Amino acid sequence: MKRSFLWVLILLVSAGCQDLEKQQEIFLMEQHDKMVRDQIVRRGITDKKVVEALLKVKRHVFVPSGSEMSAYEDHPLPIGYDQTISQPFIVAYMTQALQLDGDDKVLEIGTGSGYQAAILAEIVKEVYTIEIVKELAASASQRLKSLGYDNIHVKHGDGFAGWPQHAPFDAIIVTAAPAEVPQELLEELKVGGRMVIPMGTTDQELFLITKTSNGYDQKTLLPVRFVPMIKEK
Ligand code: SAH
């Protein structure tokens, strides 16, 4: 008698847990759709490829466990090691600014959680991404592999040096802020290639740099706040 009561209790609790999980999944799906609608489309992101990528990639898979319910909010989130996953709008804005094409090869500096890399990988052919914090490089690499992204190549290292073995790139995205543009990265751009990069220490701005046949064009986009791009000690 006692034993069967225990079984009923176990069954009820596990059914309750499944219900809760389902409810959480539905909540996250709704938040995800709402995020794309309110924070991305409504704020002027018009590139269809970018909007579709943001709809496809689940941001809650890229945040630390326990933060999933905040994953679709309108701000960056901590991912450990004093680093953050960028605000969804900034991810979309920078991706759109790169004017990407399906055949492109892109370099990202600052893998972090891997979210931006996944967004890029939905749009372009190959993504190369460098992360200076070893643990973040390892966890992002594993996460991206388990999600099936075989066109993302993660390297642990210092982004200031770029990735010369795979240069030149059609586009470069820097997701940590240096004081000035790293010369090595400029050299790894193709002619016609685009780079989006936040720069500055206290007051930062986002720049779009385009390599031309006789130099570079530089355009200021908007004020931003990124973690600093650090040099390897
Ligand atoms: N793109 C990430 C967020 C980046 S936060 C995402 O989608 O989650 C900035 C990242 O840049 C941090 O993970 C930080 O460790 C890394 N970083 C800082 N300086 C770097 C450098 N010199 N080379 C490579 N990565 C760097």
Short mmCIF file of C-alpha atoms and ligand atoms in Angstrom, two decimals:
data_model
loop_
_atom_site.label_atom_id
_atom_site.label_comp_id
_atom_site.label_asym_id
_atom_site.label_seq_id
_atom_site.Cartn_x
_atom_site.Cartn_y
_atom_site.Cartn_z
CA MET A 1 0.00 0.00 0.00
CA LYS A 2 2.70 2.41 1.10
CA ARG A 3 4.84 1.44 -1.87
CA SER A 4 2.11 2.07 -4.44
CA PHE A 5 1.43 5.45 -2.87
CA LEU A 6 5.09 6.30 -3.34
CA TRP A 7 4.92 5.30 -7.01
CA VAL A 8 1.86 7.47 -7.59
CA LEU A 9 3.69 10.36 -5.96
CA ILE A 10 6.78 9.81 -8.15
CA LEU A 11 4.60 9.66 -11.27
CA LEU A 12 2.76 12.86 -10.34
CA VAL A 13 5.99 14.75 -9.61
CA SER A 14 7.61 13.61 -12.86
CA ALA A 15 4.48 14.52 -14.86
CA GLY A 16 4.57 17.91 -13.14
CA CYS A 17 8.24 18.37 -14.10
CA GLN A 18 7.52 17.47 -17.71
CA ASP A 19 4.71 20.00 -17.70
CA LEU A 20 6.99 22.65 -16.30
CA GLU A 21 9.65 21.89 -18.92
CA LYS A 22 7.04 22.14 -21.67
CA GLN A 23 5.77 25.43 -20.27
CA GLN A 24 9.30 26.79 -20.13
CA GLU A 25 9.92 25.71 -23.72
CA ILE A 26 6.73 27.48 -24.85
CA PHE A 27 7.67 30.60 -22.87
CA LEU A 28 11.13 30.68 -24.49
CA MET A 29 9.67 30.21 -27.99
CA GLU A 30 7.28 33.12 -27.43
CA GLN A 31 10.04 35.31 -26.01
CA HIS A 32 12.27 34.45 -28.97
CA ASP A 33 9.61 35.47 -31.53
CA LYS A 34 8.84 38.62 -29.59
CA MET A 35 12.53 39.54 -29.39
CA VAL A 36 12.91 39.33 -33.18
CA ARG A 37 9.72 41.32 -33.73
CA ASP A 38 10.24 44.08 -31.15
CA GLN A 39 14.02 44.43 -30.87
CA ILE A 40 15.15 43.54 -34.38
CA VAL A 41 12.51 44.17 -37.05
CA ARG A 42 10.80 47.10 -35.35
CA ARG A 43 14.16 48.81 -34.83
CA GLY A 44 14.97 48.77 -38.52
CA ILE A 45 16.89 45.58 -39.32
CA THR A 46 15.73 44.89 -42.87
CA ASP A 47 18.17 42.29 -44.22
CA LYS A 48 16.01 39.17 -44.56
CA LYS A 49 18.97 36.82 -44.11
CA VAL A 50 19.83 38.47 -40.80
CA VAL A 51 16.24 38.38 -39.51
CA GLU A 52 15.89 34.72 -40.50
CA ALA A 53 19.17 33.81 -38.77
CA LEU A 54 18.02 35.55 -35.59
CA LEU A 55 14.74 33.65 -35.77
CA LYS A 56 16.52 30.35 -36.25
CA VAL A 57 19.27 30.48 -33.62
CA LYS A 58 18.04 29.94 -30.06
CA ARG A 59 19.86 32.44 -27.87
CA HIS A 60 18.86 30.57 -24.70
CA VAL A 61 21.17 27.71 -25.70
CA PHE A 62 24.15 30.12 -25.56
CA VAL A 63 23.67 31.56 -22.07
CA PRO A 64 24.83 29.96 -18.80
CA SER A 65 22.38 27.52 -17.24
CA GLY A 66 20.05 29.42 -14.94
CA SER A 67 19.96 32.48 -17.24
CA GLU A 68 17.83 30.88 -19.99
CA MET A 69 14.69 32.76 -18.98
CA SER A 70 16.51 36.09 -19.52
CA ALA A 71 18.04 35.08 -22.86
CA TYR A 72 15.63 37.11 -25.01
CA GLU A 73 15.80 40.31 -23.00
CA ASP A 74 17.08 43.52 -24.55
CA HIS A 75 20.59 43.58 -23.07
CA PRO A 76 23.92 41.74 -22.89
CA LEU A 77 24.23 38.88 -20.37
CA PRO A 78 27.22 37.63 -18.38
CA ILE A 79 28.79 34.39 -19.68
CA GLY A 80 31.52 34.05 -17.03
CA TYR A 81 35.19 35.11 -17.04
CA ASP A 82 34.04 38.78 -16.93
CA GLN A 83 32.68 38.47 -20.47
CA THR A 84 29.24 38.93 -21.99
CA ILE A 85 27.02 37.72 -24.83
CA SER A 86 26.09 40.87 -26.80
CA GLN A 87 22.63 42.46 -26.89
CA PRO A 88 20.55 40.81 -29.67
CA PHE A 89 20.04 44.11 -31.53
CA ILE A 90 23.80 44.78 -31.64
CA VAL A 91 24.41 41.26 -33.01
CA ALA A 92 21.82 41.87 -35.74
CA TYR A 93 23.05 45.41 -36.48
CA MET A 94 26.71 44.37 -36.84
CA THR A 95 25.78 41.37 -38.97
CA GLN A 96 23.67 43.53 -41.30
CA ALA A 97 26.47 46.13 -41.55
CA LEU A 98 28.79 43.43 -42.94
CA GLN A 99 26.55 43.06 -46.06
CA LEU A 100 27.12 39.31 -46.18
CA ASP A 101 26.76 36.92 -49.05
CA GLY A 102 26.23 33.14 -49.00
CA ASP A 103 29.72 32.45 -50.34
CA ASP A 104 31.58 34.63 -47.85
CA LYS A 105 34.35 33.63 -45.48
CA VAL A 106 34.17 35.60 -42.24
CA LEU A 107 36.55 36.11 -39.32
CA GLU A 108 35.15 36.88 -35.87
CA ILE A 109 37.30 38.13 -33.00
CA GLY A 110 35.82 37.25 -29.59
CA THR A 111 33.88 33.96 -29.82
CA GLY A 112 32.46 34.31 -26.30
CA SER A 113 29.37 32.10 -26.16
CA GLY A 114 29.43 31.34 -29.90
CA TYR A 115 26.06 33.04 -30.53
CA GLN A 116 27.34 35.62 -33.02
CA ALA A 117 29.33 32.88 -34.79
CA ALA A 118 26.15 30.79 -35.15
CA ILE A 119 24.25 33.77 -36.60
CA LEU A 120 27.05 34.28 -39.13
CA ALA A 121 27.19 30.58 -39.96
CA GLU A 122 23.49 30.62 -40.89
CA ILE A 123 24.29 33.20 -43.58
CA VAL A 124 27.81 32.57 -44.93
CA LYS A 125 29.89 29.63 -46.06
CA GLU A 126 32.71 29.58 -43.48
CA VAL A 127 33.20 31.26 -40.11
CA TYR A 128 36.58 31.46 -38.38
CA THR A 129 36.42 32.68 -34.81
CA ILE A 130 39.13 33.40 -32.22
CA GLU A 131 38.67 33.55 -28.44
CA ILE A 132 41.36 34.55 -25.96
CA VAL A 133 39.80 32.87 -22.88
CA LYS A 134 40.66 29.20 -23.20
CA GLU A 135 37.61 27.92 -21.29
CA LEU A 136 35.21 30.00 -23.40
CA ALA A 137 36.86 28.82 -26.63
CA ALA A 138 36.46 25.21 -25.48
CA SER A 139 32.84 25.53 -24.36
CA ALA A 140 31.76 27.50 -27.45
CA SER A 141 33.47 25.01 -29.72
CA GLN A 142 31.70 22.09 -28.04
CA ARG A 143 28.34 23.87 -28.06
CA LEU A 144 28.59 24.77 -31.75
CA LYS A 145 29.65 21.23 -32.65
CA SER A 146 26.72 19.73 -30.74
CA LEU A 147 24.38 22.09 -32.60
CA GLY A 148 25.75 20.73 -35.89
CA TYR A 149 27.69 23.77 -37.14
CA ASP A 150 30.47 22.21 -39.19
CA ASN A 151 31.24 25.51 -40.95
CA ILE A 152 32.48 27.24 -37.76
CA HIS A 153 36.14 26.93 -36.83
CA VAL A 154 37.00 28.01 -33.28
CA LYS A 155 40.56 28.81 -32.22
CA HIS A 156 41.90 29.69 -28.79
CA GLY A 157 44.30 32.58 -29.26
CA ASP A 158 44.89 36.31 -29.50
CA GLY A 159 42.68 38.00 -32.06
CA PHE A 160 45.14 40.87 -32.51
CA ALA A 161 47.15 38.50 -34.70
CA GLY A 162 44.16 37.51 -36.86
CA TRP A 163 44.18 34.12 -38.59
CA PRO A 164 46.65 34.51 -41.50
CA GLN A 165 46.37 30.85 -42.60
CA HIS A 166 42.76 31.46 -43.71
CA ALA A 167 43.08 35.08 -44.88
CA PRO A 168 41.96 37.01 -46.84
CA PHE A 169 38.42 37.34 -45.49
CA ASP A 170 35.33 38.86 -47.11
CA ALA A 171 34.34 40.28 -43.74
CA ILE A 172 35.74 40.65 -40.23
CA ILE A 173 33.64 41.26 -37.10
CA VAL A 174 35.32 42.31 -33.88
CA THR A 175 33.17 41.83 -30.78
CA ALA A 176 35.55 43.30 -28.17
CA ALA A 177 36.82 46.88 -28.29
CA PRO A 178 40.47 47.76 -29.00
CA ALA A 179 41.74 51.34 -28.60
CA GLU A 180 42.58 51.47 -32.29
CA VAL A 181 42.15 49.28 -35.33
CA PRO A 182 44.59 46.30 -35.32
CA GLN A 183 46.77 46.57 -38.43
CA GLU A 184 46.99 42.77 -38.86
CA LEU A 185 43.22 42.53 -39.17
CA LEU A 186 43.07 45.25 -41.83
CA GLU A 187 45.65 43.34 -43.81
CA GLU A 188 43.54 40.17 -43.69
CA LEU A 189 40.60 41.83 -45.47
CA LYS A 190 40.01 41.29 -49.19
CA VAL A 191 39.72 44.35 -51.41
CA GLY A 192 36.03 45.18 -51.14
CA GLY A 193 35.95 43.43 -47.75
CA ARG A 194 34.14 44.96 -44.75
CA MET A 195 35.05 45.10 -41.08
CA VAL A 196 32.77 46.14 -38.19
CA ILE A 197 34.66 47.03 -35.09
CA PRO A 198 33.93 48.87 -31.83
CA MET A 199 36.76 51.17 -30.81
CA GLY A 200 37.66 53.33 -27.82
CA THR A 201 38.13 52.96 -24.09
CA THR A 202 35.49 54.87 -22.11
CA ASP A 203 33.55 56.30 -25.06
CA GLN A 204 33.29 53.67 -27.75
CA GLU A 205 31.92 53.87 -31.24
CA LEU A 206 31.17 51.23 -33.82
CA PHE A 207 32.94 51.63 -37.16
CA LEU A 208 32.48 50.12 -40.58
CA ILE A 209 35.76 49.94 -42.49
CA THR A 210 35.81 48.94 -46.15
CA LYS A 211 39.04 48.00 -47.90
CA THR A 212 39.34 49.71 -51.28
CA SER A 213 41.91 49.21 -54.06
CA ASN A 214 43.89 52.18 -52.78
CA GLY A 215 43.18 52.27 -49.03
CA TYR A 216 40.28 52.15 -46.59
CA ASP A 217 36.94 53.91 -46.17
CA GLN A 218 35.82 54.42 -42.59
CA LYS A 219 32.30 55.21 -41.43
CA THR A 220 31.09 55.81 -37.87
CA LEU A 221 27.91 53.86 -37.12
CA LEU A 222 26.76 54.32 -33.51
CA PRO A 223 27.92 54.64 -29.89
CA VAL A 224 28.34 51.24 -28.23
CA ARG A 225 29.65 49.54 -25.08
CA PHE A 226 31.78 46.41 -25.49
CA VAL A 227 34.22 44.59 -23.21
CA PRO A 228 37.81 45.65 -24.00
CA MET A 229 39.87 43.64 -26.47
CA ILE A 230 42.66 42.30 -24.29
CA LYS A 231 46.23 41.49 -25.17
CA GLU A 232 47.68 38.10 -24.30
CA LYS A 233 50.01 38.38 -21.29
N1 SAH B 1 30.65 37.40 -29.81
C1 SAH B 1 30.39 36.90 -28.46
C2 SAH B 1 30.44 37.99 -27.40
C3 SAH B 1 31.75 38.56 -27.27
S1 SAH B 1 32.21 39.28 -25.75
C4 SAH B 1 29.08 36.17 -28.38
O1 SAH B 1 28.33 36.10 -29.36
O2 SAH B 1 28.80 35.62 -27.30
C5 SAH B 1 33.88 39.57 -26.25
C6 SAH B 1 34.76 38.35 -26.27
O3 SAH B 1 36.02 38.76 -26.80
C7 SAH B 1 35.03 37.78 -24.90
O4 SAH B 1 34.69 36.41 -24.87
C8 SAH B 1 36.53 38.00 -24.71
O5 SAH B 1 37.15 36.99 -23.96
C9 SAH B 1 37.04 38.03 -26.14
N2 SAH B 1 38.30 38.72 -26.36
C10 SAH B 1 38.79 39.83 -25.74
N3 SAH B 1 40.00 40.15 -26.23
C11 SAH B 1 40.29 39.23 -27.20
C12 SAH B 1 41.40 39.02 -28.06
N4 SAH B 1 42.47 39.79 -28.02
N5 SAH B 1 41.35 37.98 -28.91
C13 SAH B 1 40.27 37.14 -28.95
N6 SAH B 1 39.21 37.28 -28.14
C14 SAH B 1 39.21 38.32 -27.28
#
